[in-house]
Amino acid sequence: MEKLKQRWGVTSNFQLLIIFIVFAITGSTAAKIAGPITEYIGLHPDSLHPVLYWVVRILLIFPIYQVLLVLFGWIFGQFDFFWNFEKKMLKRFGIKI
């Protein structure tokens, strides 16, 4: 845990716990929201090849996850951490902010 705290620049175990909670809530929420959105735009597992369906669904989840991560980070008082985390992640994908 200490290595992770150093790497992320976190000073307390409580802050680390909040960060883990935000990651959990964000992942669950993004996955839950992706289902109704794929149905709304007409994508169903029965209408597409399963591999193609899941590729599209994962590509759809990615931007939703990015927005929710910063939103939930803000709600839990960790906006600065998640905004910096987000910028670093997008930079790795070649997207500069």
C-alpha positions as MATLAB code, in Angstrom:
seq = 'MEKLKQRWGVTSNFQLLIIFIVFAITGSTAAKIAGPITEYIGLHPDSLHPVLYWVVRILLIFPIYQVLLVLFGWIFGQFDFFWNFEKKMLKRFGIKI';
ca = [
       0.000    0.000    0.000;
       2.846    2.368    0.773;
       4.249    2.026   -2.752;
       0.859    2.870   -4.209;
       0.464    5.851   -1.892;
       3.879    7.136   -2.964;
       3.203    6.556   -6.646;
      -0.125    8.382   -6.526;
       1.042   11.072   -4.120;
      -1.542   10.065   -1.517;
      -0.787   10.867    2.104;
      -3.384    8.918    4.079;
      -4.999    5.496    4.077;
      -8.407    7.191    4.190;
      -7.683    9.052    0.951;
      -6.545    5.791   -0.634;
      -9.786    4.124    0.487;
     -11.838    6.933   -1.070;
      -9.914    6.564   -4.334;
     -10.603    2.807   -4.413;
     -14.292    3.466   -3.735;
     -14.458    5.982   -6.581;
     -12.838    3.497   -8.983;
     -15.330    0.797   -7.939;
     -18.387    3.023   -8.243;
     -17.234    4.427  -11.575;
     -16.590    1.031  -13.148;
     -19.883   -0.411  -11.976;
     -21.853    2.636  -13.061;
     -20.226    2.815  -16.513;
     -20.933   -0.872  -17.133;
     -24.534   -0.489  -15.942;
     -25.179    2.582  -18.106;
     -23.692    0.983  -21.238;
     -26.502   -1.608  -21.446;
     -29.414    0.826  -21.842;
     -27.364    3.036  -24.171;
     -26.523    0.151  -26.496;
     -30.178   -0.850  -26.556;
     -31.240    2.757  -27.232;
     -28.987    2.986  -30.278;
     -30.231   -0.398  -31.494;
     -27.309   -2.646  -30.664;
     -28.306   -6.037  -29.305;
     -26.253   -9.180  -28.764;
     -28.684  -11.007  -31.037;
     -28.366   -8.524  -33.906;
     -24.552   -8.429  -34.079;
     -21.762  -10.930  -33.915;
     -20.957  -11.299  -30.180;
     -17.348  -10.156  -30.606;
     -18.418   -7.047  -32.508;
     -21.142   -6.302  -29.957;
     -18.688   -6.415  -27.055;
     -16.063   -4.356  -28.892;
     -18.665   -1.651  -29.548;
     -19.929   -1.831  -25.985;
     -16.422   -1.487  -24.531;
     -15.688    1.438  -26.856;
     -18.910    3.009  -25.631;
     -18.052    2.421  -21.981;
     -14.636    4.105  -22.295;
     -15.780    7.754  -22.696;
     -18.573    7.243  -20.173;
     -16.019    5.919  -17.694;
     -13.729    8.923  -18.226;
     -16.493   11.418  -17.494;
     -17.853    9.483  -14.524;
     -14.384    9.084  -13.015;
     -13.890   12.838  -12.785;
     -17.512   13.387  -11.687;
     -17.382   10.832   -8.861;
     -13.905   12.041   -7.939;
     -15.351   15.532   -7.535;
     -18.315   14.258   -5.502;
     -15.962   12.421   -3.132;
     -13.607   15.395   -2.814;
     -10.779   13.925   -4.888;
     -11.183   16.013   -8.052;
      -7.513   17.013   -8.306;
      -6.313   13.421   -8.041;
      -8.747   12.129  -10.664;
      -8.286   15.086  -13.016;
      -4.519   14.477  -13.008;
      -5.104   10.723  -13.351;
      -7.430   11.383  -16.306;
      -4.950   13.667  -18.073;
      -2.211   11.067  -17.662;
      -4.449    8.281  -19.006;
      -5.571   10.301  -22.033;
      -1.978   11.312  -22.752;
      -1.080    7.618  -22.961;
      -3.809    7.223  -25.598;
      -2.340   10.142  -27.554;
      -5.029   12.651  -26.541;
      -3.614   15.886  -25.159;
      -5.588   18.293  -22.999;
];
